[in-house]
Tab-separated table of C-alpha atoms in Angstrom:
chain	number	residue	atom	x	y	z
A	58	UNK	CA	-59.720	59.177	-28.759
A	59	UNK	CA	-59.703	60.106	-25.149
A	60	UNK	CA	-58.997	57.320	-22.207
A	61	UNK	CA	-59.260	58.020	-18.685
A	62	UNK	CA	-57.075	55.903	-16.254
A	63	UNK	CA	-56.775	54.915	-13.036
A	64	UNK	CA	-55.404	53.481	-10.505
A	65	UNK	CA	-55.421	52.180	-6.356
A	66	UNK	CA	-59.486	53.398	-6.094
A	67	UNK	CA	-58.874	52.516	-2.448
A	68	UNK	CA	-62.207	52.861	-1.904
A	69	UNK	CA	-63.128	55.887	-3.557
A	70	UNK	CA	-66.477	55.701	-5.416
A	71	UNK	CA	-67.531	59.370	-5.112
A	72	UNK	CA	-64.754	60.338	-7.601
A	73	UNK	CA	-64.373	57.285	-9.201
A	74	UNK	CA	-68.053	57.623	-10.205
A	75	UNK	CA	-66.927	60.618	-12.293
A	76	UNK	CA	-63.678	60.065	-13.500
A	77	UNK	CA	-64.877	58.761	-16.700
A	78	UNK	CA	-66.381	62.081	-17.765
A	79	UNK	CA	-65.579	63.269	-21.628
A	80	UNK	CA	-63.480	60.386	-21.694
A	81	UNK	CA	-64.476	57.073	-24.531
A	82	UNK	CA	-63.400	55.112	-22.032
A	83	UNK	CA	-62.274	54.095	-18.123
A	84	UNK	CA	-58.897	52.126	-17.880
A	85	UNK	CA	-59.052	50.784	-13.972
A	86	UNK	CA	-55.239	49.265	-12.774
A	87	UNK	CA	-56.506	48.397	-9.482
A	88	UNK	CA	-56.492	48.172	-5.644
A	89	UNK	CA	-60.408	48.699	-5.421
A	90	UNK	CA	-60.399	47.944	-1.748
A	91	UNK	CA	-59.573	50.266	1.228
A	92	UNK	CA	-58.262	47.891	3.824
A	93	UNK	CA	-56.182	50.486	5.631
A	94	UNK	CA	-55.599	54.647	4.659
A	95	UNK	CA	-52.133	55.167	5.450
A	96	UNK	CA	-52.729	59.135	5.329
A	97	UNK	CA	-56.061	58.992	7.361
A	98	UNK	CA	-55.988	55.964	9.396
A	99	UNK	CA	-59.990	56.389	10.223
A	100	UNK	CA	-60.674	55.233	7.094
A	101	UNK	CA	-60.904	51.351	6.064
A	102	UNK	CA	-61.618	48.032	6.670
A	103	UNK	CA	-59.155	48.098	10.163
A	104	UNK	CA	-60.053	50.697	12.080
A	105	UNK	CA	-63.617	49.922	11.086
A	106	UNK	CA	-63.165	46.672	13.216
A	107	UNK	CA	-60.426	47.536	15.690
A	108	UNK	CA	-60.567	51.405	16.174
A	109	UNK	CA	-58.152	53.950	15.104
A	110	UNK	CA	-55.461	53.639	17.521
A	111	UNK	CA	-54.808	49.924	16.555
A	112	UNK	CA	-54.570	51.455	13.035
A	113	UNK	CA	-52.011	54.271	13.879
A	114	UNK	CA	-50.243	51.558	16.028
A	115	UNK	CA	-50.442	48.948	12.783
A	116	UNK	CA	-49.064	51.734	10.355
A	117	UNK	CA	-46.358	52.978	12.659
A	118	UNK	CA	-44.824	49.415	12.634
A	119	UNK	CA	-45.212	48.651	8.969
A	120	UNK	CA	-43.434	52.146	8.035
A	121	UNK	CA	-40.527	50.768	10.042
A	122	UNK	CA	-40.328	47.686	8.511
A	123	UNK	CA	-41.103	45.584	11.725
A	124	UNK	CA	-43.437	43.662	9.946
A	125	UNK	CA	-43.175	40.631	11.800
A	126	UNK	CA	-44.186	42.983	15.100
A	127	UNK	CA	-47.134	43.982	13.092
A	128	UNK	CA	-47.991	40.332	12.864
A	129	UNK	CA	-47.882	39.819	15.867
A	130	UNK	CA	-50.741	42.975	15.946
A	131	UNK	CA	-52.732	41.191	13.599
A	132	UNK	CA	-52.902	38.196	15.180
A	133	UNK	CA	-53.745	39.474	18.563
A	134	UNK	CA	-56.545	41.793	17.572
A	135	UNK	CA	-57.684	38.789	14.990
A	136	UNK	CA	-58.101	36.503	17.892
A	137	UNK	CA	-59.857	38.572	19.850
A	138	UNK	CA	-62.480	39.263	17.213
A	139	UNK	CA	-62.379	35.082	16.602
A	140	UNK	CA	-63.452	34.535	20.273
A	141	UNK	CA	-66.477	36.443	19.398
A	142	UNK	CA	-67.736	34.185	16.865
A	143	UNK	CA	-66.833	35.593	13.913
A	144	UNK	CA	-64.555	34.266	11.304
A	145	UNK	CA	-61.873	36.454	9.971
A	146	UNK	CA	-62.202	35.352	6.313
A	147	UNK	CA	-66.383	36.062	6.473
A	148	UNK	CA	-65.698	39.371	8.117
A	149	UNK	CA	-62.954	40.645	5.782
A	150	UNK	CA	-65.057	39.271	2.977
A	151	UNK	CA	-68.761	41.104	3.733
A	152	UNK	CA	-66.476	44.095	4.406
A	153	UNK	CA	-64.575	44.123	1.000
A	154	UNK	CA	-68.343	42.994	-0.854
A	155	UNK	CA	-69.682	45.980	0.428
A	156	UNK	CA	-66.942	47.911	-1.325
A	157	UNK	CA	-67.011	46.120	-4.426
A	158	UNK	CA	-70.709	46.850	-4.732
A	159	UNK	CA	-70.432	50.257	-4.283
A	160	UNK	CA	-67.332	51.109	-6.251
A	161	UNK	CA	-68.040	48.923	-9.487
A	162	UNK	CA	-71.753	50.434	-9.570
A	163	UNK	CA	-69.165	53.546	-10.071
A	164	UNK	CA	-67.961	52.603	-13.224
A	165	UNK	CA	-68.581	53.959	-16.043
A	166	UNK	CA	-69.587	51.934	-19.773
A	167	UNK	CA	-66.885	50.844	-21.059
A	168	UNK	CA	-64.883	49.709	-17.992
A	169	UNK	CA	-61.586	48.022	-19.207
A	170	UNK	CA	-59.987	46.717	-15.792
A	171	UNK	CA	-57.315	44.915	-14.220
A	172	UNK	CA	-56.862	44.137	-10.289
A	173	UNK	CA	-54.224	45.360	-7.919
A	174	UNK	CA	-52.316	42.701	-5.167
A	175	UNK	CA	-55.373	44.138	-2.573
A	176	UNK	CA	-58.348	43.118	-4.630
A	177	UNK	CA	-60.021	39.854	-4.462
A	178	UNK	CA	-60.353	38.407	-8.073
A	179	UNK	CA	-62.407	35.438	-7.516
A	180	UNK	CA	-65.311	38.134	-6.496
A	181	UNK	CA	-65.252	40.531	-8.874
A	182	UNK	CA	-67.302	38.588	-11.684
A	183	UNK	CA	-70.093	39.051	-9.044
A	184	UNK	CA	-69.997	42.743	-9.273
A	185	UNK	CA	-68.569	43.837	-13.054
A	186	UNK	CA	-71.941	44.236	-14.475
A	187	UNK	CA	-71.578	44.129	-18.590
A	188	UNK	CA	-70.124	48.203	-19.404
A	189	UNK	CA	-66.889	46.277	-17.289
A	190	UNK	CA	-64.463	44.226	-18.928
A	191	UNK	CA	-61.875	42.514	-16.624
A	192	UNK	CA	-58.191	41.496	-18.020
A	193	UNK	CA	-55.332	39.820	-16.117
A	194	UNK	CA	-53.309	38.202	-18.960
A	195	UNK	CA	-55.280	39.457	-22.109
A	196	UNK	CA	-55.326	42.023	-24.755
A	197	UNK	CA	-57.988	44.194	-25.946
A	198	UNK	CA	-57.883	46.902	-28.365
A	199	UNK	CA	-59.447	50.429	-27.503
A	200	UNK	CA	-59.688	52.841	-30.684
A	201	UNK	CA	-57.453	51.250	-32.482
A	202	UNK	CA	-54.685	51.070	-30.188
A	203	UNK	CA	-53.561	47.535	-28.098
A	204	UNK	CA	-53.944	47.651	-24.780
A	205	UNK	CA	-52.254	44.860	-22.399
A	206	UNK	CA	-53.051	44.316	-18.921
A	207	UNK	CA	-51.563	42.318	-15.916
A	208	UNK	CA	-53.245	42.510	-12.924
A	209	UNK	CA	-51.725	42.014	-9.252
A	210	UNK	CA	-48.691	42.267	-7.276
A	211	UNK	CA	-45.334	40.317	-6.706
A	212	UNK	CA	-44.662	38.320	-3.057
A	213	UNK	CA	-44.029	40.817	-0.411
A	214	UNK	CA	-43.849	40.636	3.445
A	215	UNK	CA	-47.274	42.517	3.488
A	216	UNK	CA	-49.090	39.078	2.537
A	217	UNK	CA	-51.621	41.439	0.328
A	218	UNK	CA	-54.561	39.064	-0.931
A	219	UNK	CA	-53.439	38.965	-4.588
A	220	UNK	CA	-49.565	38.530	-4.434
A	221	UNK	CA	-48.496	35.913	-6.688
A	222	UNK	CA	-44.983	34.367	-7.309
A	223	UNK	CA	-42.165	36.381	-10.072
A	224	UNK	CA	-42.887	33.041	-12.393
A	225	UNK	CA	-46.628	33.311	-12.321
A	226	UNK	CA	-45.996	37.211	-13.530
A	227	UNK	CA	-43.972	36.319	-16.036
A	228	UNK	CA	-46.117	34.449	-17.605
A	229	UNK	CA	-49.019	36.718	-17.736
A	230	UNK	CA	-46.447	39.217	-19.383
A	231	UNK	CA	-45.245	36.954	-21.765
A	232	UNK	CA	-49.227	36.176	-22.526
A	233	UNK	CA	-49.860	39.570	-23.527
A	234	UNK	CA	-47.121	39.943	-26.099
A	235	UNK	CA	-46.722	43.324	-28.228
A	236	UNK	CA	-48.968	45.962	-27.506
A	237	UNK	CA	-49.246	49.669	-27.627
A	238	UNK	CA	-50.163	49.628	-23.777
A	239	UNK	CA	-49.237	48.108	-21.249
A	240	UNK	CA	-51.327	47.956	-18.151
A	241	UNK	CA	-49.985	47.050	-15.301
A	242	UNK	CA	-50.670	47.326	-11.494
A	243	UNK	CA	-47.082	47.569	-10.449
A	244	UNK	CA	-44.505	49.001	-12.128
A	245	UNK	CA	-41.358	48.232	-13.676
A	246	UNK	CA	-38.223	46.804	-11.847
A	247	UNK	CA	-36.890	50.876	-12.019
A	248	UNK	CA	-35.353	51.921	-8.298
A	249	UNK	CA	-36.623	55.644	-9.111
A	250	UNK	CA	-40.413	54.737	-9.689
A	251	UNK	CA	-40.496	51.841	-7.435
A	252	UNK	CA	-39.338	54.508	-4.064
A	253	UNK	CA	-42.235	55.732	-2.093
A	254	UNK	CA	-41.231	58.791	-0.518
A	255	UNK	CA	-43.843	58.993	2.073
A	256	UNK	CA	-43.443	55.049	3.479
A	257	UNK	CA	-39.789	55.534	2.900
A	258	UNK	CA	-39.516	51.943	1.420
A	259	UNK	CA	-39.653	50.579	-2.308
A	260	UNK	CA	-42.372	48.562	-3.455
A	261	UNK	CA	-42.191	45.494	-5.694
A	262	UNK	CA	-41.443	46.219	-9.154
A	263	UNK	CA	-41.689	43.816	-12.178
A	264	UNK	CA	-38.202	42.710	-13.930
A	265	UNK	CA	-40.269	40.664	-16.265
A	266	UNK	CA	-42.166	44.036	-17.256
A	267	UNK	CA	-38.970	46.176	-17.429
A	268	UNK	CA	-37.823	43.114	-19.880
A	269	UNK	CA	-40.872	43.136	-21.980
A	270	UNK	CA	-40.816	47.376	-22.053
A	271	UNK	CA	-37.262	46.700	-23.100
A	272	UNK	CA	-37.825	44.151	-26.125
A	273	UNK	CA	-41.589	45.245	-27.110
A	274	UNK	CA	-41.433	48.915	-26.946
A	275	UNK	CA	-45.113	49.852	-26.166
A	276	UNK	CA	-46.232	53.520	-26.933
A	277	UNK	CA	-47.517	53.667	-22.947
A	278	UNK	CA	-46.287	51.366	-19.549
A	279	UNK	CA	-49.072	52.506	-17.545
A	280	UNK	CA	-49.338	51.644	-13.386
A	281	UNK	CA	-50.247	52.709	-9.794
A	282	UNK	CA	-49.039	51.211	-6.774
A	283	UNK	CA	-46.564	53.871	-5.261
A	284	UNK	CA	-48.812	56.089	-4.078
A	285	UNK	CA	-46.339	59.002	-3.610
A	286	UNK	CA	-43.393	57.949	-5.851
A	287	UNK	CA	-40.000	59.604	-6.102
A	288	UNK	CA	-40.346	59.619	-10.459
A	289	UNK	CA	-43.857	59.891	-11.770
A	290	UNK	CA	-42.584	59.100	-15.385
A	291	UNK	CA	-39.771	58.040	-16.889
A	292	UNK	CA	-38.463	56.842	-20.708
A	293	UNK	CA	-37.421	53.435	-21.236
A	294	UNK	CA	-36.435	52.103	-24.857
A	295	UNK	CA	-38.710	54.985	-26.150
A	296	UNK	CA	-41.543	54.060	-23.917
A	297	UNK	CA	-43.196	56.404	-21.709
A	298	UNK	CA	-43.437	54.616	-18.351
A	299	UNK	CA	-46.414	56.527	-16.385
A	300	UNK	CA	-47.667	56.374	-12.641
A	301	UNK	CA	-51.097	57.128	-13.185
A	302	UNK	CA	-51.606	58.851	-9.625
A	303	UNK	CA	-52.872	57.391	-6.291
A	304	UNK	CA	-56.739	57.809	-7.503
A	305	UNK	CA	-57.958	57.658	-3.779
A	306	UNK	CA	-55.981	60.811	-2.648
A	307	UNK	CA	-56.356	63.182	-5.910
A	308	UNK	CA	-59.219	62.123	-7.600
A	309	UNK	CA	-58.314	62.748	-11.014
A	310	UNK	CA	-57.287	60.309	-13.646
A	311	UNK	CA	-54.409	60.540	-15.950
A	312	UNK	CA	-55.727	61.174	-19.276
A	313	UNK	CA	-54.243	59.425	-22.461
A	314	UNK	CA	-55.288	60.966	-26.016
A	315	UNK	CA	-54.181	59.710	-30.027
């Protein structure tokens, strides 16, 4: 059995639209959506609408942490675009459906798939055509082997459209139970594969998942996220915890085999 994964697509359907090749099947851990390309800041949803300088001006601040100054950004260059007519909800959403329609015509059949803390779920059973199956909660088993997934992303000052509360996450681990993979968007609560070395910041990692790597032992944790983490892997309890890769930069999925 051969399983392709990846994860934070960040808008890349070219690739995406053969990374299931000589695989059985596509394992997607989110972040579909390209609001902003931190390594080419011509690319996205923001500079689309407010040029590129706003973007290098936008990722400047959020590298240094001055989030609230980046705010402030937002809100200026969002209320210029409201004067115009335009809602900012109607414009971020035809933007993002004009993504999803492109990238989930990408997938390959089967599509197992979770989202990241940038996707939009209440959209994507608009665009997963049948070959897709989405999880957030749920089990499903893929030659012979469990797979888990939990989709989305912890409460962070970025305000990313699905962050949800350390309760809320819980739960959804607790839902899944014992598997042989776990699929996750973020990773585990570990300092090491939580550090991006390129932001120079750590994301949001799970303690609930670290718990239930800890106590359930999966074969595989398996997540994105940190796009250029300081640890790609690590062992945990006998589970091999895995950054898949940051899918919109390399292109190439990690491949899992049994």
């Amino acid at each position: 059995m051969r399983v392709h994964v990846v994860s934070d697509v960040h808008g890349n359907s070219r690739d995406l639209a053969a990374a299931g090749a000589g695989a059985d099947a596509l394992v997607c851990l989110g972040d579909l959506v390209l609001f902003l390309d931190y390594a080419d800041h011509s690319r996205g949803i923001f500079p689309d609408l407010f040029g590129v300088a706003n973007a290098d001006a936008l990722v400047e601040l959020r590298t240094a942490r001055r989030f609230e100054e980046a705010r402030a950004l937002g809100r200026r260059l969002w209320g210029e675009l409201d004067r115009t007519g335009a809602s900012r909800e109607s414009v971020i959403e035809g933007a993002v459906r004009r993504q999803y329609a492109e990238l989930f015509d990408a997938f390959p059949t089967p599509t197992y798939a979770t989202y990241g803390n940038v996707d939009i779920p209440r959209l994507w059973p608009e665009y997963a055509g049948p070959g897709t199956t989405v999880l957030d909660g749920q089990r499903v088993e893929i030659g012979g082997r469990v797979f888990g997934f939990v989709g989305g992303g912890l409460t962070t000052p970025m305000r990313t459209p699905y962050e949800i509360s350390d309760e809320e996450y819980a739960a959804k681990i607790e839902a899944v139970g014992e598997v042989d993979v776990l699929c996750t968007h973020i990773p585990p609560d570990v300092p090491e594969l939580c550090y991006d070395t390129v932001a120079r910041r750590f994301e949001r990692g799970s303690a609930a998942l670290l718990h239930a790597i800890r106590t359930t032992r999966p074969r595989y944790s398996l997540f994105g996220h940190v796009h250029q983490p300081l640890v790609r892997r690590a062992r945990i309890e006998g589970t091999e915890c895995v950054n898949v890769g940051h899918f919109n930069a390399t292109g190439t999925p990690y491949v899992l085999e049994w």
